[in-house]
Coordinates of C-alpha atoms and ligand atoms in Angstrom, one line a residue:
M1 CA 162.6 140.1 -143.7
S2 CA 160.6 141.5 -140.9
T3 CA 159.7 139.2 -138.1
K4 CA 156.2 137.4 -138.6
Y5 CA 154.1 136.5 -135.6
I6 CA 151.6 133.7 -134.3
V7 CA 149.5 134.4 -131.4
V8 CA 148.1 131.3 -129.6
L9 CA 145.1 131.6 -127.9
G10 CA 143.0 128.7 -125.6
S11 CA 139.4 128.7 -125.7
L12 CA 136.9 127.0 -123.1
M13 CA 139.3 125.8 -120.5
S14 CA 143.0 125.7 -119.1
G15 CA 145.1 123.0 -119.1
L16 CA 144.9 122.3 -122.7
G17 CA 148.7 122.3 -123.4
K18 CA 149.0 125.4 -124.8
G19 CA 152.7 125.5 -123.9
V20 CA 153.3 122.4 -125.4
V21 CA 151.5 123.5 -128.6
T22 CA 153.7 126.7 -128.6
A23 CA 156.9 124.9 -128.0
S24 CA 156.0 122.2 -130.8
M25 CA 155.5 125.0 -133.4
L26 CA 158.6 126.4 -132.3
K27 CA 160.5 123.1 -133.0
M28 CA 158.7 122.7 -136.3
L29 CA 160.1 126.1 -137.5
D30 CA 163.4 124.9 -136.0
F31 CA 163.5 121.9 -138.1
Y32 CA 163.6 124.2 -140.9
D33 CA 166.1 126.3 -139.4
Y34 CA 164.1 129.3 -138.8
K35 CA 164.8 131.3 -135.9
A36 CA 161.7 131.0 -134.0
L37 CA 161.4 132.5 -130.4
P38 CA 158.4 132.4 -127.7
V39 CA 157.1 135.3 -125.8
K40 CA 154.7 134.4 -122.9
F41 CA 151.7 136.5 -121.4
D42 CA 150.5 135.7 -117.9
G43 CA 147.6 137.9 -116.8
Y44 CA 148.4 137.9 -113.1
L45 CA 149.3 141.0 -111.1
N46 CA 152.3 139.5 -109.6
F47 CA 155.5 141.1 -111.2
D48 CA 156.8 137.6 -111.8
C49 CA 155.8 133.8 -110.3
G50 CA 158.4 133.7 -108.0
T51 CA 156.6 134.7 -104.9
M52 CA 153.8 132.1 -105.6
N53 CA 153.5 128.9 -104.0
P54 CA 153.8 125.8 -106.3
Y55 CA 150.1 124.7 -105.6
Q56 CA 149.2 128.2 -106.9
H57 CA 151.1 128.1 -110.0
G58 CA 153.3 124.9 -110.4
E59 CA 156.8 124.9 -110.8
V60 CA 158.7 128.4 -111.2
F61 CA 160.9 128.0 -113.8
V62 CA 164.3 129.7 -113.6
L63 CA 166.5 131.2 -116.4
D64 CA 170.2 131.7 -116.8
D65 CA 169.6 135.6 -116.6
R66 CA 168.0 135.3 -112.9
S67 CA 164.5 135.6 -114.3
E68 CA 161.6 133.6 -112.4
V69 CA 159.3 132.6 -114.9
D70 CA 156.2 130.6 -116.0
M71 CA 157.1 126.7 -116.3
D72 CA 155.9 126.9 -119.8
F73 CA 159.6 128.5 -120.2
G74 CA 160.7 125.0 -119.2
I75 CA 158.7 123.5 -122.2
Y76 CA 160.0 125.9 -124.8
E77 CA 163.6 124.9 -123.6
R78 CA 163.3 121.7 -123.3
F79 CA 161.7 121.6 -127.3
L80 CA 164.1 124.1 -128.5
N81 CA 167.3 123.2 -126.5
K82 CA 168.2 127.1 -126.5
S83 CA 168.5 129.1 -123.0
L84 CA 166.0 131.9 -123.2
T85 CA 165.7 135.2 -121.6
G86 CA 163.5 136.9 -119.0
D87 CA 162.3 139.7 -121.2
L88 CA 160.2 137.4 -123.1
S89 CA 157.9 136.8 -120.3
L90 CA 155.3 139.5 -120.0
T91 CA 152.9 139.6 -117.1
G92 CA 150.0 142.0 -116.1
G93 CA 152.2 143.1 -112.9
K94 CA 155.0 144.1 -115.3
L95 CA 152.7 145.7 -118.0
F96 CA 150.6 147.6 -115.5
G97 CA 153.8 148.4 -113.3
S98 CA 155.5 150.2 -116.4
V99 CA 152.7 152.1 -117.6
I100 CA 151.8 153.5 -114.0
A101 CA 155.5 154.5 -113.5
K102 CA 155.5 156.0 -116.9
E103 CA 152.4 158.2 -115.9
R104 CA 154.2 159.4 -112.7
A105 CA 157.1 160.2 -114.6
G106 CA 155.0 162.3 -116.7
G107 CA 155.0 160.1 -119.8
Y108 CA 151.6 161.0 -120.6
L109 CA 151.1 164.6 -119.6
G110 CA 147.5 165.8 -120.3
E111 CA 146.2 162.5 -120.9
T112 CA 143.5 160.3 -119.3
V113 CA 145.5 156.9 -118.8
Q114 CA 143.6 154.0 -120.2
I115 CA 143.7 150.2 -120.9
I116 CA 143.1 151.1 -124.7
P117 CA 145.3 152.7 -126.0
H118 CA 148.1 153.2 -123.3
L119 CA 148.3 149.6 -122.0
T120 CA 147.8 148.1 -125.3
N121 CA 150.2 150.0 -127.0
E122 CA 152.8 149.0 -124.1
I123 CA 152.2 145.6 -125.0
I124 CA 152.8 146.2 -128.6
S125 CA 155.7 148.2 -128.2
R126 CA 157.2 145.3 -125.8
V127 CA 156.8 142.9 -128.4
E128 CA 157.9 144.8 -131.2
K129 CA 161.3 145.5 -129.1
I130 CA 161.7 142.0 -128.4
A131 CA 161.5 141.6 -132.3
E132 CA 163.8 144.5 -132.9
S133 CA 166.4 143.2 -130.6
K134 CA 166.4 139.7 -131.1
K135 CA 165.6 139.7 -134.9
P136 CA 163.7 136.2 -134.8
D137 CA 162.1 135.1 -138.1
V138 CA 158.9 134.2 -136.1
L139 CA 157.7 135.0 -132.6
I140 CA 155.0 132.7 -131.0
I141 CA 153.3 134.6 -128.4
E142 CA 151.4 132.5 -125.9
T143 CA 148.6 134.0 -124.2
G144 CA 147.9 132.6 -121.0
G145 CA 144.2 132.0 -119.6
T146 CA 141.2 131.4 -121.7
V147 CA 139.4 133.3 -124.3
G148 CA 136.6 135.3 -122.3
D149 CA 138.5 135.6 -119.2
I150 CA 138.8 139.5 -117.9
E151 CA 142.6 138.9 -117.0
N152 CA 143.5 138.5 -120.7
S153 CA 140.8 140.7 -122.5
Y154 CA 143.3 143.6 -123.1
F155 CA 146.0 141.3 -124.0
I156 CA 143.9 139.9 -126.8
E157 CA 142.9 143.3 -128.0
A158 CA 146.5 144.1 -127.9
M159 CA 147.2 141.1 -130.2
R160 CA 144.0 142.2 -132.7
Q161 CA 145.9 145.6 -132.9
L162 CA 149.1 143.9 -133.5
S163 CA 147.8 142.3 -136.5
L164 CA 146.8 145.5 -138.0
K165 CA 150.6 146.3 -138.3
H166 CA 152.1 143.1 -138.6
D167 CA 151.9 139.7 -140.5
V168 CA 149.8 137.7 -137.6
V169 CA 148.5 134.1 -137.6
F170 CA 146.2 133.2 -135.1
I171 CA 145.9 129.9 -133.5
N172 CA 142.7 128.9 -131.5
L173 CA 143.7 126.0 -129.2
T174 CA 140.1 124.4 -128.3
Y175 CA 139.1 121.0 -126.5
L176 CA 136.6 118.4 -128.4
P177 CA 135.0 116.1 -125.4
T178 CA 133.9 112.7 -126.5
L179 CA 130.7 111.5 -124.6
D180 CA 131.0 108.1 -123.2
V181 CA 127.3 107.2 -124.2
V182 CA 127.1 108.1 -127.7
G183 CA 131.0 107.8 -128.5
E184 CA 131.0 111.0 -130.4
Q185 CA 133.1 113.9 -130.6
K186 CA 131.1 117.1 -129.8
T187 CA 131.8 120.3 -131.5
K188 CA 129.6 122.6 -129.7
P189 CA 132.2 123.8 -127.0
A190 CA 134.7 124.4 -129.7
Q191 CA 132.0 126.3 -131.8
I192 CA 131.2 128.7 -128.8
G193 CA 134.9 129.1 -127.9
F194 CA 135.5 130.2 -131.8
R195 CA 132.4 132.8 -131.5
L196 CA 134.0 134.2 -128.4
L197 CA 137.1 134.9 -130.6
L198 CA 135.0 136.4 -133.2
E199 CA 133.7 138.6 -130.8
D200 CA 137.0 140.0 -130.2
G201 CA 137.7 140.7 -133.6
I202 CA 139.8 137.9 -134.1
R203 CA 139.4 134.9 -136.8
P204 CA 142.0 132.1 -136.5
N205 CA 143.9 130.8 -139.1
F206 CA 144.0 127.4 -137.7
I207 CA 141.8 125.5 -134.8
I208 CA 143.7 123.1 -133.1
C209 CA 141.5 120.3 -131.4
R210 CA 142.7 118.7 -128.2
S211 CA 141.0 115.3 -127.6
S212 CA 141.9 112.1 -126.2
S213 CA 141.2 110.3 -129.6
K214 CA 142.1 110.9 -133.1
L215 CA 139.9 113.9 -134.6
L216 CA 137.2 112.0 -136.9
E217 CA 136.8 113.2 -140.5
S218 CA 133.2 114.2 -139.9
T219 CA 134.5 116.1 -136.7
K220 CA 136.6 118.2 -138.8
E221 CA 134.0 118.7 -141.6
K222 CA 131.5 120.0 -138.7
L223 CA 133.7 122.3 -137.6
A224 CA 134.9 123.8 -140.7
L225 CA 131.8 124.2 -141.9
F226 CA 130.6 126.3 -138.4
A227 CA 134.0 128.2 -138.2
N228 CA 134.1 128.7 -141.8
I229 CA 137.8 127.7 -142.4
S230 CA 139.1 124.9 -144.6
K231 CA 139.3 121.4 -143.2
D232 CA 143.1 121.2 -143.6
R233 CA 143.2 124.1 -140.9
I234 CA 141.5 122.1 -138.4
I235 CA 144.6 120.2 -136.6
D236 CA 144.4 117.1 -134.7
D237 CA 146.0 117.2 -131.2
K238 CA 145.1 113.7 -129.7
D239 CA 146.8 112.6 -126.7
Q240 CA 150.4 110.9 -127.6
E241 CA 152.6 108.6 -126.0
T242 CA 155.1 111.3 -125.5
L243 CA 155.0 115.1 -125.9
Y244 CA 157.9 115.1 -127.9
N245 CA 156.1 113.5 -130.6
I246 CA 153.6 116.4 -131.3
P247 CA 155.9 118.5 -133.6
L248 CA 156.3 115.2 -135.9
H249 CA 152.6 114.5 -135.4
F250 CA 151.7 117.9 -136.3
M251 CA 154.5 117.6 -139.4
D252 CA 152.6 114.7 -140.8
M253 CA 149.3 116.4 -141.3
G254 CA 151.0 119.1 -143.4
F255 CA 150.5 121.6 -140.7
D256 CA 154.2 122.8 -141.1
R257 CA 153.7 123.8 -144.9
L258 CA 150.3 125.7 -144.2
L259 CA 151.9 127.5 -141.2
I260 CA 154.8 128.3 -143.3
K261 CA 152.6 129.5 -146.2
D262 CA 150.2 131.8 -143.9
L263 CA 153.5 133.6 -142.3
G264 CA 154.9 134.4 -145.5
L265 CA 158.3 133.3 -144.7
R266 CA 161.0 132.6 -147.4
P267 CA 160.9 129.1 -148.3
H268 CA 163.8 126.9 -146.3
A269 CA 164.2 123.1 -146.8
R270 CA 163.7 121.1 -143.8
N271 CA 166.8 120.1 -141.8
L272 CA 166.6 116.3 -142.1
S273 CA 169.5 115.6 -140.1
K274 CA 167.6 117.6 -137.3
V275 CA 164.5 116.1 -137.6
N276 CA 165.7 112.3 -138.1
S277 CA 167.7 112.7 -134.8
W278 CA 164.6 113.9 -132.9
K279 CA 162.6 111.2 -134.5
S280 CA 165.2 108.5 -133.1
N281 CA 165.0 110.3 -129.7
V282 CA 161.1 110.1 -129.8
K283 CA 161.4 106.4 -130.6
R284 CA 163.8 105.5 -127.7
T285 CA 161.3 107.5 -125.4
I286 CA 158.3 105.1 -126.7
S287 CA 159.7 102.0 -126.8
P288 CA 163.1 101.6 -125.0
S289 CA 164.6 98.3 -124.1
G290 CA 165.1 98.7 -120.3
R291 CA 162.9 99.4 -117.5
I292 CA 163.5 100.8 -113.6
K293 CA 161.5 102.6 -110.8
V294 CA 162.4 106.0 -109.9
G295 CA 160.8 107.8 -106.6
I296 CA 160.4 111.3 -106.8
V297 CA 160.4 112.7 -103.2
G298 CA 158.5 116.0 -102.7
K299 CA 156.4 118.3 -100.3
Y300 CA 154.1 119.5 -103.4
T301 CA 153.5 115.8 -105.0
N302 CA 149.7 116.3 -105.0
L303 CA 150.3 118.9 -108.0
R304 CA 152.5 117.2 -110.5
D305 CA 153.2 120.6 -112.0
S306 CA 155.6 121.4 -109.1
Y307 CA 158.0 119.0 -110.3
A308 CA 157.3 119.2 -114.1
S309 CA 161.3 119.4 -114.8
V310 CA 162.2 116.9 -112.6
K311 CA 159.6 114.4 -114.5
E312 CA 161.2 115.6 -117.7
A313 CA 164.7 115.4 -117.0
L314 CA 164.3 111.8 -116.0
I315 CA 162.5 111.1 -119.3
H316 CA 165.4 112.8 -121.1
A317 CA 167.8 110.5 -119.0
G318 CA 165.3 107.4 -119.9
A319 CA 165.6 108.3 -123.5
R320 CA 169.7 108.9 -123.3
T321 CA 170.1 105.5 -121.5
D322 CA 167.1 103.5 -123.5
T323 CA 165.2 103.0 -120.4
R324 CA 161.7 103.4 -119.4
I325 CA 161.3 105.1 -116.0
D326 CA 158.2 104.3 -114.0
L327 CA 157.9 107.0 -111.5
T328 CA 156.3 107.0 -108.2
W329 CA 155.5 110.0 -106.1
I330 CA 156.6 110.0 -102.8
E331 CA 154.8 112.7 -100.6
S332 CA 157.5 113.3 -97.8
S333 CA 154.9 114.5 -95.4
G334 CA 153.5 110.9 -95.0
Y335 CA 156.9 109.7 -93.7
E336 CA 158.0 111.8 -90.8
R337 CA 157.8 109.4 -88.1
P338 CA 160.8 106.6 -88.2
D339 CA 158.5 103.9 -87.5
N340 CA 156.6 104.8 -90.9
D341 CA 156.6 101.9 -93.4
F342 CA 159.6 102.7 -95.8
S343 CA 159.4 99.5 -98.2
I344 CA 158.1 102.0 -100.9
V345 CA 161.7 103.3 -100.7
D346 CA 163.1 99.6 -101.0
D347 CA 161.3 99.1 -103.7
M348 CA 162.8 101.9 -105.9
D349 CA 165.8 101.4 -108.0
G350 CA 166.5 105.4 -107.6
I351 CA 165.5 108.3 -105.7
V352 CA 165.3 111.7 -106.5
V353 CA 164.9 114.3 -103.4
T354 CA 163.3 117.6 -104.8
G355 CA 163.6 121.2 -103.9
G356 CA 161.2 123.2 -101.8
F357 CA 160.6 125.9 -98.8
G358 CA 159.3 125.5 -95.3
T359 CA 159.6 123.0 -92.9
R360 CA 156.3 120.6 -93.6
G361 CA 157.6 117.4 -95.1
T362 CA 161.3 117.8 -94.3
E363 CA 161.9 115.2 -91.4
G364 CA 160.0 113.0 -93.9
M365 CA 162.5 113.8 -96.6
I366 CA 165.6 113.2 -94.0
N367 CA 163.9 109.9 -93.3
I368 CA 163.8 108.8 -96.9
I369 CA 167.2 109.8 -97.5
R370 CA 168.6 107.9 -94.6
R371 CA 166.8 104.8 -95.8
S372 CA 168.1 105.0 -99.3
R373 CA 171.7 105.5 -98.0
E374 CA 171.1 102.5 -95.5
K375 CA 169.6 100.4 -98.3
G376 CA 172.1 101.4 -101.0
I377 CA 169.8 102.9 -103.3
P378 CA 170.8 105.7 -105.5
C379 CA 169.9 109.3 -104.5
L380 CA 170.1 112.3 -106.2
G381 CA 169.2 115.2 -103.9
I382 CA 168.2 118.6 -105.4
C383 CA 168.7 121.9 -103.7
L384 CA 166.7 121.3 -100.4
G385 CA 167.1 117.8 -101.1
M386 CA 170.9 118.3 -101.1
Q387 CA 170.6 120.5 -98.0
L388 CA 168.7 117.6 -96.2
M389 CA 171.3 115.0 -97.4
A390 CA 173.9 116.9 -95.6
V391 CA 171.7 117.2 -92.6
E392 CA 170.8 113.3 -92.3
Y393 CA 174.6 112.6 -92.8
A394 CA 175.4 115.0 -89.9
R395 CA 172.6 113.2 -87.7
S396 CA 173.4 109.6 -88.8
M397 CA 177.3 109.4 -89.4
A398 CA 178.6 112.3 -87.1
G399 CA 176.2 111.7 -84.3
L400 CA 175.0 115.6 -84.6
H401 CA 171.4 114.5 -83.2
D402 CA 169.6 117.7 -83.5
A403 CA 171.2 118.7 -86.8
N404 CA 169.3 120.6 -89.1
S405 CA 168.8 123.7 -91.3
S406 CA 168.3 126.9 -89.5
E407 CA 165.6 127.3 -92.1
F408 CA 163.5 124.8 -90.0
N409 CA 165.1 124.9 -86.5
P410 CA 166.6 128.1 -86.1
K411 CA 167.4 126.6 -82.2
S412 CA 169.2 123.7 -83.5
K413 CA 172.7 123.5 -81.7
H414 CA 174.1 122.2 -85.1
K415 CA 172.8 124.2 -88.2
I416 CA 174.2 122.6 -91.1
I417 CA 172.8 124.6 -93.3
V418 CA 172.5 128.5 -92.8
M419 CA 171.5 131.4 -94.3
L420 CA 173.5 132.7 -97.2
D421 CA 175.8 135.6 -95.9
S422 CA 174.6 137.7 -99.1
Q423 CA 170.7 137.2 -97.8
R424 CA 171.0 138.3 -94.2
H425 CA 170.0 142.0 -95.3
I426 CA 167.5 141.4 -97.6
T427 CA 163.7 142.1 -96.5
E428 CA 162.2 142.2 -100.1
K429 CA 160.9 138.9 -101.1
G430 CA 160.4 139.0 -104.9
G431 CA 163.3 138.2 -107.1
T432 CA 165.9 138.2 -104.1
M433 CA 167.1 134.9 -103.7
R434 CA 170.7 133.5 -105.0
L435 CA 169.0 133.0 -108.4
G436 CA 170.0 132.0 -112.2
A437 CA 173.1 130.5 -113.7
Q438 CA 176.2 130.1 -111.3
D439 CA 179.5 128.5 -112.0
C440 CA 180.8 125.6 -109.8
M441 CA 184.0 124.0 -109.7
L442 CA 184.6 120.4 -109.6
P443 CA 188.2 119.6 -108.5
D444 CA 187.6 116.1 -107.7
S445 CA 188.3 113.6 -110.4
N446 CA 187.0 110.9 -108.4
S447 CA 183.9 112.4 -107.6
I448 CA 180.3 111.6 -108.9
A449 CA 179.8 115.1 -110.3
Y450 CA 183.2 115.3 -112.5
H451 CA 182.2 111.6 -113.9
S452 CA 179.0 113.2 -114.7
Y453 CA 179.7 116.4 -116.1
K454 CA 183.4 115.4 -117.3
S455 CA 184.2 119.4 -116.9
R456 CA 186.2 121.0 -114.0
V457 CA 183.6 124.0 -114.2
V458 CA 180.0 123.5 -114.9
S459 CA 177.1 126.3 -115.0
E460 CA 173.9 125.3 -113.2
R461 CA 170.8 127.3 -112.4
H462 CA 169.8 128.2 -108.7
R463 CA 167.2 129.5 -106.6
H464 CA 167.8 129.2 -102.8
R465 CA 168.5 131.2 -99.7
Y466 CA 170.5 128.9 -97.5
E467 CA 173.8 127.0 -97.7
F468 CA 175.8 124.6 -96.6
N469 CA 177.5 125.8 -93.4
N470 CA 181.3 126.2 -93.7
A471 CA 182.0 125.5 -90.0
Y472 CA 180.8 121.8 -90.6
R473 CA 183.0 121.2 -93.8
D474 CA 186.0 119.2 -91.8
I475 CA 183.7 117.5 -89.3
L476 CA 181.6 115.9 -92.0
K477 CA 184.4 115.4 -94.5
K478 CA 186.3 113.2 -91.6
R479 CA 183.1 111.3 -91.1
G480 CA 183.1 110.6 -94.9
L481 CA 180.9 113.2 -96.7
K482 CA 182.7 114.3 -99.8
L483 CA 182.4 118.0 -100.7
T484 CA 183.0 117.8 -104.2
G485 CA 181.8 121.1 -105.9
M486 CA 182.5 124.7 -104.7
T487 CA 181.8 128.2 -106.0
R488 CA 184.7 129.7 -108.0
D489 CA 185.7 131.7 -104.7
R490 CA 185.4 128.3 -102.6
K491 CA 183.1 130.1 -100.4
L492 CA 179.7 127.9 -101.0
V493 CA 179.5 124.3 -101.3
E494 CA 177.6 123.2 -104.5
F495 CA 177.9 119.2 -104.1
V496 CA 178.2 116.8 -101.3
E497 CA 178.4 112.8 -102.2
W498 CA 178.3 110.0 -99.5
G499 CA 181.6 108.7 -100.7
D500 CA 180.1 105.2 -100.3
G501 CA 177.3 104.2 -103.0
F502 CA 175.7 106.6 -105.2
G503 CA 174.5 109.5 -103.2
I504 CA 175.0 113.1 -104.4
G505 CA 173.3 116.5 -103.6
T506 CA 173.5 119.5 -105.5
Q507 CA 172.7 123.0 -104.3
S508 CA 171.6 123.6 -107.8
H509 CA 168.7 122.7 -109.9
P510 CA 170.1 120.5 -112.8
E511 CA 166.6 119.6 -113.9
L512 CA 166.0 123.4 -115.1
K513 CA 168.5 122.8 -117.8
S514 CA 167.6 119.0 -119.0
R515 CA 166.5 119.0 -122.5
F516 CA 165.4 116.6 -124.6
E517 CA 168.5 116.5 -126.9
A518 CA 170.8 117.3 -123.9
P519 CA 169.9 115.6 -120.9
A520 CA 171.2 116.6 -117.9
P521 CA 174.4 114.9 -116.7
L522 CA 173.5 114.2 -113.1
F523 CA 170.2 112.7 -113.8
V524 CA 171.8 110.8 -116.7
S525 CA 174.0 109.5 -113.9
L526 CA 171.4 108.7 -111.4
V527 CA 169.5 106.6 -114.1
E528 CA 172.7 104.8 -114.9
A529 CA 173.3 104.0 -111.1
A530 CA 169.7 102.8 -111.1
I531 CA 170.0 100.7 -113.9
A532 CA 173.0 99.1 -111.9
H533 CA 170.9 98.6 -109.1
F534 CA 168.4 97.1 -110.7
K535 CA 170.7 94.5 -112.4
S536 CA 172.4 93.7 -109.1
R537 CA 168.9 93.1 -107.6
A538 CA 168.0 90.8 -110.3
T539 CA 171.2 88.5 -110.1
Ligands
LIG1 N1 164.6 126.3 -99.0 C1 165.7 126.1 -99.2 C2 166.6 127.5 -99.4 O1 166.3 128.7 -99.7 C3 166.0 125.3 -100.6 C4 165.4 126.1 -102.0 C5 165.1 125.1 -102.8 O2 165.1 123.9 -102.7 N2 164.8 125.7 -104.1 O3 167.8 127.3 -99.5

C-alpha cells in the first residue's frame, strides 16, 4: 500500500505544541504497529538550526547521522523510541538552496524559476522521495510557523498540491482561550484561523483544540457548526499532567479510529502490550512514590526550551526510578563570584551541569561544581559541564589555579581543555563541529560510567569543538580524577569522574538519546545517587 500523509498546521500562534501533537499521533499509529515517520518543515533560510543561539531557537537537537535539527525531533524520538535521520528535516534554507543550485546547473533551462511550481515541486518531490526510500505506512508532516505567515505559505501551498496526488489528512491545531471574566471558552480566534486555512484551499479533517481546561460540549458544537465538520472531529487537547499522556487521551476520544479510517489504512489490531507498558510508565510519571530535588545549571535557563532534552531525560529517569523530580533552574551567571550565596546548591539532591558555548556563566558553573563536590552532592556534567568539571578539579585538587578551557581563556597557563585537532583548520561554522553518534570505550569496571551502561562500548551523540587536553591526563589522574571513557583510538577522553562521591562528566550529550521507554543510563544513575543522597540526609 502506498504511503499516506498527515499534514499538521497550526493557526493563531506558535507554541501550541504542534511537535507534541505530531509525536502523539506517531505514537498512536505505533500502538497499532503501523510504521509512521515524521517530516518537519521550518521556514527559516538557515540551512539548519546549528548556527542559531538557543535563545533564538531553543535546543539544537543532534541525530546519530550528525544532522543538527529542530528540537521537535527530540519530541518525536522520545515518543517513538526510534532514531531518526536528517533527511526528515526540511528547511527554507535547504529547499531554496537546492532550487538555486539546480538552476545554476541548468536544470530549468529556458524557464523562469518561481516559487510555484519550482519550489513547491521541490518540496513535493522531497517528501515523495522520503516515502519511497523509507516506505512508511504514514508520513506525518509538521509545518513550522503559523497559518498566514509569509515564511511557510509556499509550503502550505505544496501540501495542498500534495493532496491532489496522494491521500492526505489535514490537521488544524488551534487555541481556545478562556476569558476569566465570563469563564467561557471562546471560539472566534479558532474560527478565524480555520477561515485562513480555507483561503489556502485546505479544509482540515480534524481541529485539535489546545486549551487549559477540557473542551466543553457547547464549545465543540459551536466550532463544528462554524467549521462545518462533525463534532467528533473536534479534538480536545487540554493541559495534561504529563505530555506522555496525550496519545492515550487522544485514544480515549476515539481520535485513533477516525484517523486510521480517514487515512484508509489496512486495519490493524491495537498492540496491547505496547499500550499497557506506555500506560504504566505514564502512571509512574504522574504519581510516583519518591520525591527529590535536582538543579539544572545552565547559561540559557531563561529559555527552558534550551534544555528540553535534559529536562525530559530527568522525567524519564524519574519514571524509571518511581520518583518525582522537582527541578530548580540555576542560572550560572549569577554565581560567578566565590562569595556568592551557594546555599541553593546545598539544598539539591543532585545537580546537572549542562552544555553551552562562550565565556558567560562558565565561572559560575565552576563554582557550583566545586560546591557540589565539596558537599558530596551528586553531579552530572554534560559536554561543557564535563569540561568544567575537569577545569574545577585541576584548580582545586591539582593546584593549577589559572586552569581553564582555551575557549574561555586562551592565555591560561594550564589549558585543561583545548580545541580538537580535527577542528583547528576549519573556518566554516555550519555543521562542522564533532557531531553525531560516536563510540566510546568504558574499560574500567569500577567506574560510574560502566555501572550505568553495563557495556564496554557505548554510542552517544556529540556536538563540540573542544576536548580534554591529553597533556594533563597523568597530572590529574595522580590527583584522583578518573578518566573512565575513551574513544576507540584512545585519543579523546570521553568520561571523567571525581573518584570520590558521585561526580561524572561526559563529553557527549546523553540526554539526546533518552526516551520515555528507554531512559538515558547516566541520568538514571544520577537520579539513583540523588535518591541515596536524599535518604542519607533524612537519617
Ligand atoms: N563549548 C564547548 C565545545 O565546543 C562545549 C560544547 C557543548 O557543551 N555542546 O567543546
